[in-house]
Short mmCIF file of C-alpha atoms in Angstrom, two decimals:
data_model
loop_
_atom_site.label_atom_id
_atom_site.label_comp_id
_atom_site.label_asym_id
_atom_site.label_seq_id
_atom_site.Cartn_x
_atom_site.Cartn_y
_atom_site.Cartn_z
CA UNK A 3 4.42 -17.22 -14.05
CA UNK A 4 1.01 -16.66 -15.66
CA UNK A 5 -1.91 -17.79 -13.50
CA UNK A 6 -5.65 -17.91 -14.08
CA UNK A 7 -8.27 -18.16 -11.34
CA UNK A 8 -11.39 -20.31 -11.54
CA UNK A 9 -14.00 -20.05 -8.79
CA UNK A 10 -16.69 -22.72 -8.77
CA UNK A 11 -20.20 -22.51 -7.38
CA UNK A 12 -23.77 -21.75 -8.40
CA UNK A 13 -24.02 -19.44 -5.38
CA UNK A 14 -21.37 -17.19 -6.94
CA UNK A 15 -23.09 -17.06 -10.33
CA UNK A 16 -26.45 -16.23 -8.75
CA UNK A 17 -25.05 -13.53 -6.50
CA UNK A 18 -25.88 -15.29 -3.25
CA UNK A 19 -22.21 -15.19 -2.24
CA UNK A 20 -19.68 -12.44 -2.96
CA UNK A 21 -16.55 -13.77 -4.66
CA UNK A 22 -14.06 -12.70 -2.02
CA UNK A 23 -11.75 -15.65 -2.71
CA UNK A 24 -10.82 -14.38 -6.17
CA UNK A 25 -10.04 -10.90 -4.82
CA UNK A 26 -7.81 -12.29 -2.08
CA UNK A 27 -6.03 -14.68 -4.44
CA UNK A 28 -5.41 -11.94 -6.98
CA UNK A 29 -3.74 -9.71 -4.40
CA UNK A 30 -1.75 -12.55 -2.87
CA UNK A 31 -0.42 -13.84 -6.15
CA UNK A 32 0.47 -10.37 -7.37
CA UNK A 33 2.39 -9.72 -4.15
CA UNK A 34 4.48 -12.80 -4.93
CA UNK A 35 5.32 -11.84 -8.48
CA UNK A 36 2.79 -14.01 -10.32
CA UNK A 37 0.85 -12.47 -13.19
CA UNK A 38 -2.88 -13.10 -12.81
CA UNK A 39 -4.25 -12.89 -16.33
CA UNK A 40 -7.87 -13.94 -15.95
CA UNK A 41 -10.51 -14.70 -13.31
CA UNK A 42 -13.55 -16.80 -14.24
CA UNK A 43 -16.64 -17.95 -12.33
CA UNK A 44 -18.47 -21.14 -13.31
CA UNK A 45 -21.37 -23.08 -11.84
CA UNK A 46 -21.54 -26.58 -10.41
CA UNK A 47 -21.37 -28.40 -13.73
CA UNK A 48 -18.64 -30.96 -14.38
CA UNK A 49 -18.44 -30.40 -18.14
CA UNK A 50 -18.25 -26.64 -17.71
CA UNK A 51 -15.47 -26.98 -15.13
CA UNK A 52 -13.49 -29.29 -17.42
CA UNK A 53 -13.85 -26.86 -20.29
CA UNK A 54 -12.80 -23.87 -18.13
CA UNK A 55 -9.73 -25.64 -16.70
CA UNK A 56 -8.61 -26.83 -20.14
CA UNK A 57 -9.06 -23.37 -21.64
CA UNK A 58 -7.16 -21.73 -18.78
CA UNK A 59 -4.15 -24.01 -19.24
CA UNK A 60 -4.16 -23.23 -22.94
CA UNK A 61 -3.29 -19.66 -21.99
CA UNK A 62 -1.54 -19.76 -18.62
CA UNK A 63 1.08 -21.80 -16.76
CA UNK A 64 -1.23 -22.67 -13.89
CA UNK A 65 -4.88 -22.48 -12.90
CA UNK A 66 -6.10 -22.23 -9.32
CA UNK A 67 -9.65 -23.34 -8.58
CA UNK A 68 -11.63 -22.73 -5.42
CA UNK A 69 -14.78 -24.56 -4.37
CA UNK A 70 -16.30 -27.90 -5.27
CA UNK A 71 -14.17 -30.09 -2.99
CA UNK A 72 -16.75 -30.75 -0.26
CA UNK A 73 -18.80 -33.87 0.50
CA UNK A 74 -22.07 -33.07 -1.26
CA UNK A 75 -23.33 -34.11 -4.70
CA UNK A 76 -22.78 -30.65 -6.17
CA UNK A 77 -19.07 -30.66 -5.26
CA UNK A 78 -17.71 -31.62 -8.66
CA UNK A 79 -14.26 -30.07 -8.98
CA UNK A 80 -12.37 -33.26 -8.18
CA UNK A 81 -14.51 -35.18 -10.71
CA UNK A 82 -13.85 -32.52 -13.34
CA UNK A 83 -10.09 -32.59 -12.77
CA UNK A 84 -10.07 -36.38 -13.08
CA UNK A 85 -11.99 -36.10 -16.34
CA UNK A 86 -9.60 -33.41 -17.62
CA UNK A 87 -6.63 -35.66 -16.82
CA UNK A 88 -8.31 -38.76 -18.25
CA UNK A 89 -7.89 -40.73 -15.03
CA UNK A 90 -10.29 -42.25 -12.47
CA UNK A 91 -10.90 -41.06 -8.94
CA UNK A 92 -9.16 -43.15 -6.32
CA UNK A 93 -9.33 -43.16 -2.54
CA UNK A 94 -6.29 -41.57 -0.88
CA UNK A 95 -5.78 -43.53 2.31
CA UNK A 96 -3.85 -40.82 4.13
CA UNK A 97 -6.59 -38.30 3.41
CA UNK A 98 -9.23 -40.80 4.56
CA UNK A 99 -7.30 -41.48 7.77
CA UNK A 100 -7.11 -37.78 8.53
CA UNK A 101 -10.83 -37.31 7.91
CA UNK A 102 -11.65 -40.12 10.33
CA UNK A 103 -9.27 -38.72 12.95
CA UNK A 104 -10.86 -35.27 12.69
CA UNK A 105 -14.31 -36.76 13.11
CA UNK A 106 -13.22 -38.79 16.13
CA UNK A 107 -11.59 -35.76 17.73
CA UNK A 108 -14.90 -33.94 17.34
CA UNK A 109 -16.72 -36.81 19.07
CA UNK A 110 -18.68 -38.29 16.19
CA UNK A 111 -18.39 -40.99 13.55
CA UNK A 112 -17.76 -39.80 10.02
CA UNK A 113 -20.51 -40.18 7.43
CA UNK A 114 -19.74 -42.26 4.40
CA UNK A 115 -20.63 -39.34 2.14
CA UNK A 116 -17.94 -37.21 3.81
CA UNK A 117 -15.28 -39.67 2.71
CA UNK A 118 -15.79 -38.38 -0.84
CA UNK A 119 -13.37 -35.67 0.19
CA UNK A 120 -10.62 -38.33 0.20
CA UNK A 121 -11.27 -39.29 -3.43
CA UNK A 122 -8.68 -37.73 -5.71
CA UNK A 123 -7.71 -37.98 -9.38
CA UNK A 124 -5.24 -40.83 -9.81
CA UNK A 125 -1.70 -39.47 -9.65
CA UNK A 126 -2.73 -36.14 -8.09
CA UNK A 127 -0.82 -34.54 -5.27
CA UNK A 128 -2.82 -34.14 -2.05
CA UNK A 129 -2.35 -30.77 -0.34
CA UNK A 130 -2.75 -31.00 3.42
CA UNK A 131 -5.48 -28.78 4.84
CA UNK A 132 -4.36 -27.88 8.36
CA UNK A 133 -7.40 -25.61 8.84
CA UNK A 134 -10.22 -27.95 7.79
CA UNK A 135 -11.36 -31.20 6.27
CA UNK A 136 -11.23 -31.14 2.46
CA UNK A 137 -7.65 -31.45 1.20
CA UNK A 138 -6.45 -29.46 -1.75
CA UNK A 139 -5.22 -31.05 -4.97
CA UNK A 140 -2.36 -30.61 -7.39
CA UNK A 141 -3.08 -32.13 -10.81
CA UNK A 142 -0.63 -32.11 -13.71
CA UNK A 143 -2.53 -31.54 -16.94
CA UNK A 144 -1.57 -30.91 -20.56
CA UNK A 145 -0.41 -27.30 -20.67
CA UNK A 146 0.27 -26.80 -16.97
CA UNK A 147 -0.75 -27.53 -13.42
CA UNK A 148 -4.12 -27.16 -11.72
CA UNK A 149 -4.32 -26.40 -8.01
CA UNK A 150 -7.72 -27.08 -6.47
CA UNK A 151 -8.47 -25.39 -3.14
CA UNK A 152 -11.53 -25.52 -0.86
CA UNK A 153 -14.07 -22.72 -1.13
CA UNK A 154 -14.10 -22.02 2.63
CA UNK A 155 -12.02 -18.82 2.79
CA UNK A 156 -9.81 -19.54 5.80
CA UNK A 157 -9.11 -23.08 4.55
CA UNK A 158 -8.29 -21.80 1.05
CA UNK A 159 -5.96 -19.14 2.42
CA UNK A 160 -4.17 -21.63 4.68
CA UNK A 161 -3.38 -24.08 1.88
CA UNK A 162 -2.44 -21.23 -0.44
CA UNK A 163 0.06 -19.74 1.99
CA UNK A 164 1.45 -23.01 3.33
CA UNK A 165 1.69 -25.02 0.11
CA UNK A 166 0.80 -23.34 -3.17
CA UNK A 167 2.64 -20.02 -2.97
CA UNK A 168 6.01 -21.56 -2.03
CA UNK A 169 5.68 -23.88 -5.03
CA UNK A 170 4.20 -21.46 -7.50
CA UNK A 171 5.75 -18.08 -6.98
CA UNK A 172 8.55 -18.22 -4.47
CA UNK A 173 9.41 -15.25 -2.22
CA UNK A 174 7.96 -11.81 -2.93
CA UNK A 175 9.83 -9.89 -5.64
CA UNK A 176 7.35 -7.06 -6.03
CA UNK A 177 7.01 -3.89 -3.94
CA UNK A 178 3.67 -2.10 -3.94
CA UNK A 179 2.20 1.17 -2.72
CA UNK A 180 -1.16 2.74 -3.35
CA UNK A 181 -1.45 6.51 -3.76
CA UNK A 182 -4.85 8.15 -3.33
CA UNK A 183 -5.88 11.06 -5.53
CA UNK A 184 -8.94 13.29 -5.71
CA UNK A 185 -10.42 15.47 -8.41
CA UNK A 186 -8.62 14.14 -11.49
CA UNK A 187 -10.25 11.80 -13.99
CA UNK A 188 -8.63 8.43 -14.61
CA UNK A 189 -7.73 9.38 -18.19
CA UNK A 190 -5.97 12.55 -17.02
CA UNK A 191 -3.95 10.58 -14.48
CA UNK A 192 -2.92 8.04 -17.11
CA UNK A 193 -1.80 10.81 -19.46
CA UNK A 194 0.29 12.53 -16.80
CA UNK A 195 1.86 9.26 -15.68
CA UNK A 196 2.76 7.93 -19.15
CA UNK A 197 6.49 8.25 -18.48
CA UNK A 198 6.15 6.24 -15.26
CA UNK A 199 4.25 3.46 -17.01
CA UNK A 200 7.09 3.25 -19.52
CA UNK A 201 9.68 2.52 -16.80
CA UNK A 202 11.12 -1.02 -16.77
CA UNK A 203 9.55 -3.25 -14.12
CA UNK A 204 6.90 -0.69 -13.16
CA UNK A 205 3.17 -1.30 -13.47
CA UNK A 206 0.35 1.06 -12.56
CA UNK A 207 -3.24 0.09 -11.87
CA UNK A 208 -5.99 2.70 -11.73
CA UNK A 209 -8.82 2.01 -9.27
CA UNK A 210 -11.50 4.67 -9.82
CA UNK A 211 -14.29 5.73 -7.49
CA UNK A 212 -16.53 8.81 -7.77
CA UNK A 213 -14.15 11.81 -7.97
CA UNK A 214 -11.29 9.69 -6.62
CA UNK A 215 -8.74 7.35 -8.17
CA UNK A 216 -6.35 5.10 -6.30
CA UNK A 217 -3.13 4.49 -8.20
CA UNK A 218 -1.52 1.18 -7.27
CA UNK A 219 2.20 1.18 -8.04
CA UNK A 220 4.01 -2.15 -8.50
CA UNK A 221 7.77 -2.41 -8.92
CA UNK A 222 9.33 -5.75 -9.85
CA UNK A 223 12.89 -6.94 -10.23
CA UNK A 224 15.81 -6.13 -7.94
CA UNK A 225 16.09 -3.51 -5.19
CA UNK A 226 12.33 -3.10 -5.46
CA UNK A 227 11.79 -1.11 -2.29
CA UNK A 228 14.49 1.43 -3.08
CA UNK A 229 13.16 1.78 -6.62
CA UNK A 230 9.61 2.17 -5.33
CA UNK A 231 10.66 5.22 -3.33
CA UNK A 232 11.98 6.87 -6.46
CA UNK A 233 8.90 5.97 -8.51
CA UNK A 234 6.56 7.35 -5.86
CA UNK A 235 8.56 10.58 -5.72
CA UNK A 236 8.22 11.02 -9.48
CA UNK A 237 4.48 10.33 -9.39
CA UNK A 238 4.01 12.96 -6.73
CA UNK A 239 5.97 15.43 -8.84
CA UNK A 240 3.74 14.73 -11.85
CA UNK A 241 0.43 14.80 -9.97
CA UNK A 242 1.20 17.50 -7.42
CA UNK A 243 -1.43 18.23 -4.79
CA UNK A 244 -3.95 15.85 -6.38
CA UNK A 245 -2.27 13.16 -4.24
CA UNK A 246 -3.85 13.39 -0.80
CA UNK A 247 -2.87 10.15 0.91
CA UNK A 248 -1.49 6.63 0.75
CA UNK A 249 -2.86 3.13 1.32
CA UNK A 250 -5.97 3.32 3.57
CA UNK A 251 -5.64 7.04 4.37
CA UNK A 252 -9.08 8.39 3.42
CA UNK A 253 -9.93 12.05 2.81
CA UNK A 254 -11.83 12.42 6.06
CA UNK A 255 -8.80 11.13 7.98
CA UNK A 256 -6.52 13.58 6.21
CA UNK A 257 -8.86 16.48 6.99
CA UNK A 258 -9.17 15.38 10.61
CA UNK A 259 -5.38 15.23 10.95
CA UNK A 260 -4.88 18.66 9.41
CA UNK A 261 -7.56 20.21 11.62
CA UNK A 262 -6.04 18.57 14.71
CA UNK A 263 -2.58 19.88 13.86
CA UNK A 264 -4.02 23.40 13.69
CA UNK A 265 -6.29 23.04 16.74
CA UNK A 266 -9.12 23.97 14.37
CA UNK A 267 -12.71 22.89 13.82
CA UNK A 268 -15.06 22.77 10.84
CA UNK A 269 -18.82 23.09 10.38
CA UNK A 270 -20.74 21.94 7.29
CA UNK A 271 -23.69 23.51 5.50
CA UNK A 272 -25.28 21.10 3.05
CA UNK A 273 -27.98 21.30 0.48
CA UNK A 274 -27.85 18.60 -2.24
CA UNK A 275 -25.69 16.21 -0.15
CA UNK A 276 -28.25 16.10 2.65
CA UNK A 277 -25.81 15.40 5.50
CA UNK A 278 -23.32 13.16 3.71
CA UNK A 279 -20.41 15.53 4.37
CA UNK A 280 -21.19 15.56 8.07
CA UNK A 281 -21.34 11.76 8.03
CA UNK A 282 -17.87 11.59 6.47
CA UNK A 283 -16.41 14.09 8.92
CA UNK A 284 -17.73 12.08 11.87
CA UNK A 285 -16.82 8.61 10.56
CA UNK A 286 -13.61 8.17 12.55
CA UNK A 287 -13.07 8.06 16.32
CA UNK A 288 -11.99 11.41 17.74
CA UNK A 289 -13.88 13.47 15.18
CA UNK A 290 -15.74 15.28 17.98
CA UNK A 291 -12.60 17.34 18.52
CA UNK A 292 -12.61 18.69 14.96
CA UNK A 293 -16.23 18.66 13.74
CA UNK A 294 -18.38 21.34 15.33
CA UNK A 295 -21.63 20.34 13.64
CA UNK A 296 -23.69 20.77 10.50
CA UNK A 297 -26.81 22.31 9.03
CA UNK A 298 -28.79 20.57 6.30
CA UNK A 299 -30.54 23.51 4.68
CA UNK A 300 -32.28 21.82 1.79
CA UNK A 301 -35.09 24.35 1.44
CA UNK A 302 -34.16 27.77 0.06
CA UNK A 303 -35.75 29.68 2.95
CA UNK A 304 -33.64 27.71 5.46
CA UNK A 305 -30.50 28.93 3.77
CA UNK A 306 -31.74 32.43 4.57
CA UNK A 307 -33.05 31.76 8.08
CA UNK A 308 -30.40 29.38 9.41
CA UNK A 309 -27.29 30.37 7.47
CA UNK A 310 -27.82 34.10 6.93
CA UNK A 311 -27.71 33.88 3.14
CA UNK A 312 -29.01 37.29 1.93
CA UNK A 313 -32.63 37.15 0.82
CA UNK A 314 -32.00 39.42 -2.18
CA UNK A 315 -29.21 37.10 -3.37
CA UNK A 316 -31.54 34.11 -3.25
CA UNK A 317 -34.33 36.07 -4.93
CA UNK A 318 -32.10 37.21 -7.80
CA UNK A 319 -30.07 34.06 -8.48
CA UNK A 320 -31.78 31.19 -6.69
CA UNK A 321 -30.09 28.70 -4.38
CA UNK A 322 -27.60 27.34 -6.92
CA UNK A 323 -25.04 30.11 -7.24
CA UNK A 324 -21.39 30.63 -6.22
CA UNK A 325 -22.21 33.55 -3.91
CA UNK A 326 -24.81 31.40 -2.15
CA UNK A 327 -22.16 28.72 -1.51
CA UNK A 328 -19.82 31.37 -0.11
CA UNK A 329 -22.52 32.81 2.14
CA UNK A 330 -23.52 29.34 3.37
CA UNK A 331 -19.91 28.53 4.30
CA UNK A 332 -19.46 31.78 6.22
CA UNK A 333 -22.89 31.46 7.81
CA UNK A 334 -22.40 27.95 9.19
CA UNK A 335 -18.92 28.82 10.41
CA UNK A 336 -20.21 31.84 12.32
CA UNK A 337 -23.42 30.24 13.58
CA UNK A 338 -21.64 27.18 14.97
CA UNK A 339 -18.48 28.94 16.11
CA UNK A 340 -16.10 26.86 14.00
CA UNK A 341 -12.74 27.83 12.54
CA UNK A 342 -13.76 26.76 9.04
CA UNK A 343 -17.03 26.40 7.22
CA UNK A 344 -17.61 24.18 4.19
CA UNK A 345 -20.79 24.39 2.14
CA UNK A 346 -22.30 22.80 -0.96
CA UNK A 347 -25.25 23.77 -3.11
CA UNK A 348 -26.17 22.39 -6.50
CA UNK A 349 -28.37 20.23 -8.70
CA UNK A 350 -28.20 16.47 -8.24
CA UNK A 351 -31.14 15.79 -10.54
CA UNK A 352 -33.08 14.36 -12.10
CA UNK A 353 -34.39 17.82 -13.13
CA UNK A 354 -32.62 21.11 -13.71
CA UNK A 355 -33.07 23.84 -11.08
CA UNK A 356 -33.07 27.63 -11.40
CA UNK A 357 -31.87 27.25 -14.97
CA UNK A 358 -28.86 25.23 -13.86
CA UNK A 359 -28.36 21.78 -15.44
CA UNK A 360 -27.96 18.56 -13.51
CA UNK A 361 -24.40 18.29 -12.19
CA UNK A 362 -23.96 22.00 -11.45
CA UNK A 363 -22.37 22.20 -8.02
CA UNK A 364 -20.73 25.02 -6.05
CA UNK A 365 -18.50 24.46 -3.04
CA UNK A 366 -17.69 27.20 -0.58
CA UNK A 367 -15.02 27.26 2.10
CA UNK A 368 -14.72 30.02 4.69
CA UNK A 369 -11.80 30.23 7.05
CA UNK A 370 -9.93 32.49 9.42
CA UNK A 371 -9.71 36.13 8.46
CA UNK A 372 -10.95 36.82 4.95
CA UNK A 373 -10.45 33.31 3.58
CA UNK A 374 -13.19 32.68 1.02
CA UNK A 375 -12.93 30.01 -1.67
CA UNK A 376 -15.70 29.08 -4.07
CA UNK A 377 -15.22 26.42 -6.73
CA UNK A 378 -17.31 24.59 -9.27
CA UNK A 379 -16.13 20.98 -9.65
CA UNK A 380 -16.19 19.56 -13.15
CA UNK A 381 -18.48 16.61 -12.65
CA UNK A 382 -18.90 14.06 -15.43
CA UNK A 383 -22.67 13.56 -15.32
CA UNK A 384 -23.68 9.92 -15.81
CA UNK A 385 -26.59 8.99 -18.04
CA UNK A 386 -30.22 9.24 -16.96
CA UNK A 387 -31.34 6.91 -14.22
CA UNK A 388 -31.78 6.53 -10.50
CA UNK A 389 -28.00 6.27 -9.91
CA UNK A 390 -27.30 9.75 -11.29
CA UNK A 391 -28.26 11.51 -8.06
CA UNK A 392 -26.18 9.16 -5.93
CA UNK A 393 -23.08 9.56 -8.10
CA UNK A 394 -23.31 13.35 -8.20
CA UNK A 395 -23.84 13.54 -4.45
CA UNK A 396 -20.88 11.25 -3.76
CA UNK A 397 -18.61 13.22 -6.11
CA UNK A 398 -19.70 16.43 -4.40
CA UNK A 399 -18.70 15.07 -1.00
CA UNK A 400 -15.25 14.14 -2.27
CA UNK A 401 -14.67 17.52 -3.91
CA UNK A 402 -15.88 19.35 -0.80
CA UNK A 403 -13.55 17.45 1.52
CA UNK A 404 -10.68 17.90 -0.89
CA UNK A 405 -11.33 21.63 -1.16
CA UNK A 406 -11.29 21.83 2.63
CA UNK A 407 -8.01 19.89 2.65
CA UNK A 408 -6.52 22.31 0.16
CA UNK A 409 -7.69 25.31 2.15
CA UNK A 410 -6.05 23.90 5.26
CA UNK A 411 -2.81 23.48 3.29
CA UNK A 412 -3.01 26.96 1.79
CA UNK A 413 -3.61 25.69 -1.75
CA UNK A 414 -6.09 26.84 -4.39
CA UNK A 415 -8.94 25.05 -6.14
CA UNK A 416 -8.98 21.27 -6.11
CA UNK A 417 -7.55 19.44 -9.09
CA UNK A 418 -10.90 18.81 -10.76
CA UNK A 419 -12.52 22.18 -10.11
CA UNK A 420 -12.32 25.76 -11.24
CA UNK A 421 -12.86 28.99 -9.40
CA UNK A 422 -16.42 30.17 -9.85
CA UNK A 423 -15.78 33.77 -10.90
CA UNK A 424 -16.98 33.08 -14.46
CA UNK A 425 -20.32 31.93 -13.08
CA UNK A 426 -20.72 35.20 -11.23
CA UNK A 427 -19.98 37.11 -14.42
CA UNK A 428 -22.48 35.05 -16.44
CA UNK A 429 -25.23 35.75 -13.92
CA UNK A 430 -24.44 39.46 -13.83
#
C-alpha cells in the first residue's frame, strides 16, 4: 500500500505551527507496513488542495489529509474533496445530531457555523471522531481513496488508530529497531552496510546528526522479529564499536551507566565547547554520582593556572595541541579528584588559531594508572557562516563522550578519529 500525506494549513506553511502530524503519521503507517512515498504541505486554498489530492492519487493508492475540517471559513478540505469528486456537499444528519449532543452536554447551544462540520461530500464515508467534534471523511476518488482527518493532533490520532489503520494497513507486519552510532559519516555507514541493504525485506534509514547517525532497521514479511535479531547482529558485526546504543539510549546515558558499573567518576576540562560536555554529563537524573565537576578554561592562562598545563608547552605550541589536551585531562582529573578526566581544546572558528585551521580539535582522556588517550576527530567543516561554530562544538561534544565511552570499555580511538601522534611529530 502506497500512501501520500497532505497536511493543510497556512500556519504550517508560514512556520507558526510545527508539522508534528506528518511525523506521527509517517511513523504510524510505516509500523503497519504501509509505504509512505511523499509528504506535502499546502495552504488554505481550495484549488491548491484539489490539485494536491488529485496529484497524490495519480501516484499512490491512498492520500491522508489533516486539517481543514473545522467550522471556520478557512477550513476548506471538505469543499476541496467534494470538488475533486465532482459532487456537492450535503448535510450528514448523524454527524449533525452528534454535534448538537456534544454542545448540549457542554451546556451551550451550538452555533450555526459549527454545523459546517456535518457537511460532507455526497457519498463520502463519515469517520466517527470519539475524541472531538469534526468527523473524519473517506472519499473514493479516481485513482484511490482520500482519508481526511482533523488537524487537532489527539483527534487525528484517535480516528487514525480506531478507523483508518484497520482499513488501510491491517495488523503490523514490520519489525523495527534503531541503532545509534557515533563517529562515522553517513556515507561510510551506507558503504559498510551495503550487504544488509541488499537483504530481502530489509530497509535501512539513516538519520544523521552532528557526529552521530541513527540507523533505523525495518524488516518486513514473515517471522519479522526473529529476522530482525539476525539483521541487528550482522550490522553490529559490520560496524563494530561505532554502535553505542539502541532506541533512545543517548551517549550521556551510556557513559553514566558505564561509570556507575565501575563506581567511577569523571571531570571535564573544556575550552572550545564552553561547558557543553558538562551539560551533557549532567542531563540525566542521578548524574551527581558520576560527574565530579568541570572547568571551563577558555583563556590560555587558565589552562596553566587551573589545570596545571605546563607554561612552556603553551608558550611553544599554543593552546591547540595534543599534549595540551592530554595535560588538561590529567589536570582536571587530579584537581577534582575524579577517576577519569576528559578534555577538549580546538578551533571552532570563525578564524584560525595558533596556525591551526577551523575544525582542528584534540580530545584527551586520562584514567586510572597511566591511561592517556589523545585523539583528533575528523570533523567535516561546514561552509562559512554563523552555524559553523555551533556544528563544530556539537560534533566535539559527541566525539569527546564517545572517546570517554571507549576508554571505559578499554577500546582505542573513536570511529571517526585518529590518534594524535602525527600532530606531535609535525610540531616537533
